[in-house]
Each structure stands twice: as C-alpha cells, then as structure tokens.
Amino acid sequence: MTWPRHYPSDTSDAEWQVLAPHIPAGTGRGRPIIYPRRDIVDAIRYLDRTGCQGDALPADFPHHKLVYHYFQRWTADGTLTRMHNHTRTGPPARRRP
C-alpha cells in the first residue's frame, strides 16, 4: 500500500495547471514512461527547497538518477527556465483588439 506524500514543495493542482503545458511530451522512443511528470517536477522542487543531496531523496519520489536525468535534460533545453519564468511572471497578457 502506498501512502500519499505531502511535502511543502509539492505542486498544487493550480500550479500544475500552469506548469504542465511547459513539460515536453515523451518522444515515443526508449523505455515507456513509468513515473508521472508531476512526480519528477515535485522531486526537483523538493531538492531545490531542502538542499538535500540527490541520493538522499525520500523513497516515495522517483529514483534520484531519473530525477537528475530530467533535471539535466530540462535545463539544457530551457524547460526549467520557461517554467520558472512563467510561474514568476504569470501568463502573457492578452492584447485588446
């Protein structure tokens, strides 16, 4: 039986609605996706907030090597920067016609 985790760094449903569109979809190649992207984002946020080492990540998160893999990939392609900027500034304002 798994217990739901509750950490202060976990994304709320409202935050996830803002962040989810910025997460790249899988390529369809390689291994099938086992962990939801939200779990990966929550793990990255947990590491950032607590400052703990990756191998000290609690067991209810995905494996620390997988989290680091996505952190590297999303840093390299600008995904984390876009997510950060969008949450900091909000969605772009609509122009009036």
Tab-separated table of C-alpha atoms in Angstrom:
chain	number	residue	atom	x	y	z
A	1	MET	CA	0.000	0.000	0.000
A	2	THR	CA	1.368	3.400	-0.914
A	3	TRP	CA	0.729	6.484	1.132
A	4	PRO	CA	0.214	9.840	-0.498
A	5	ARG	CA	3.131	12.116	0.175
A	6	HIS	CA	2.672	15.642	1.415
A	7	TYR	CA	5.679	17.915	1.248
A	8	PRO	CA	5.577	21.711	1.259
A	9	SER	CA	7.385	21.650	-2.095
A	10	ASP	CA	4.699	19.553	-3.853
A	11	THR	CA	2.879	21.308	-6.659
A	12	SER	CA	-0.726	22.211	-6.032
A	13	ASP	CA	-3.354	21.412	-8.655
A	14	ALA	CA	-3.473	25.086	-9.647
A	15	GLU	CA	0.321	25.241	-10.020
A	16	TRP	CA	0.318	22.055	-12.069
A	17	GLN	CA	-2.241	23.526	-14.475
A	18	VAL	CA	0.248	26.339	-15.131
A	19	LEU	CA	3.364	24.139	-15.332
A	20	ALA	CA	2.074	21.116	-17.268
A	21	PRO	CA	1.948	22.785	-20.711
A	22	HIS	CA	5.683	23.556	-20.445
A	23	ILE	CA	6.709	19.932	-19.849
A	24	PRO	CA	7.902	18.274	-23.085
A	25	ALA	CA	5.992	15.199	-24.179
A	26	GLY	CA	7.840	11.919	-24.478
A	27	THR	CA	9.452	11.097	-27.801
A	28	GLY	CA	7.932	7.627	-28.002
A	29	ARG	CA	11.400	6.124	-28.167
A	30	GLY	CA	13.175	4.292	-25.390
A	31	ARG	CA	11.562	2.960	-22.269
A	32	PRO	CA	7.921	3.701	-21.547
A	33	ILE	CA	7.231	6.451	-19.029
A	34	ILE	CA	6.624	4.933	-15.597
A	35	TYR	CA	6.527	7.998	-13.365
A	36	PRO	CA	4.166	10.891	-13.997
A	37	ARG	CA	5.926	14.107	-14.949
A	38	ARG	CA	4.382	15.764	-11.910
A	39	ASP	CA	6.351	13.406	-9.649
A	40	ILE	CA	9.559	14.415	-11.428
A	41	VAL	CA	8.762	18.115	-11.027
A	42	ASP	CA	7.890	17.585	-7.352
A	43	ALA	CA	11.213	15.789	-6.788
A	44	ILE	CA	13.182	18.604	-8.437
A	45	ARG	CA	11.315	21.165	-6.336
A	46	TYR	CA	11.955	19.104	-3.184
A	47	LEU	CA	15.692	19.007	-3.878
A	48	ASP	CA	15.748	22.734	-4.590
A	49	ARG	CA	13.778	23.652	-1.494
A	50	THR	CA	15.520	21.368	1.002
A	51	GLY	CA	19.007	21.448	-0.463
A	52	CYS	CA	19.464	17.741	0.249
A	53	GLN	CA	21.713	15.534	-1.847
A	54	GLY	CA	20.086	13.668	-4.714
A	55	ASP	CA	20.763	10.250	-3.233
A	56	ALA	CA	19.032	11.378	-0.024
A	57	LEU	CA	15.748	11.900	-1.887
A	58	PRO	CA	12.885	10.223	0.038
A	59	ALA	CA	11.841	6.820	-1.271
A	60	ASP	CA	8.358	7.987	-2.315
A	61	PHE	CA	9.893	10.063	-5.121
A	62	PRO	CA	11.271	8.560	-8.341
A	63	HIS	CA	14.867	7.295	-8.252
A	64	HIS	CA	17.383	10.115	-7.858
A	65	LYS	CA	19.218	9.211	-11.088
A	66	LEU	CA	15.995	9.544	-13.078
A	67	VAL	CA	15.236	12.891	-11.429
A	68	TYR	CA	18.756	14.103	-12.241
A	69	HIS	CA	18.370	12.919	-15.842
A	70	TYR	CA	15.251	15.042	-16.319
A	71	PHE	CA	16.838	17.956	-14.469
A	72	GLN	CA	19.793	17.886	-16.886
A	73	ARG	CA	17.598	17.489	-19.970
A	74	TRP	CA	15.139	20.204	-18.973
A	75	THR	CA	17.942	22.590	-18.013
A	76	ALA	CA	19.677	22.060	-21.350
A	77	ASP	CA	16.560	22.601	-23.470
A	78	GLY	CA	15.299	25.576	-21.437
A	79	THR	CA	12.214	23.862	-19.980
A	80	LEU	CA	13.049	24.732	-16.364
A	81	THR	CA	13.772	28.342	-17.282
A	82	ARG	CA	10.432	28.656	-19.109
A	83	MET	CA	8.584	27.064	-16.190
A	84	HIS	CA	10.307	29.374	-13.707
A	85	ASN	CA	9.688	32.500	-15.760
A	86	HIS	CA	6.060	31.605	-16.359
A	87	THR	CA	5.334	30.977	-12.684
A	88	ARG	CA	7.157	34.158	-11.700
A	89	THR	CA	5.548	36.485	-14.231
A	90	GLY	CA	2.303	34.675	-14.989
A	91	PRO	CA	0.870	34.012	-18.419
A	92	PRO	CA	1.459	36.643	-21.096
A	93	ALA	CA	-1.144	39.390	-21.100
A	94	ARG	CA	-3.681	39.331	-23.888
A	95	ARG	CA	-3.847	42.283	-26.179
A	96	ARG	CA	-7.106	44.016	-26.644
A	97	PRO	CA	-8.368	44.104	-30.223
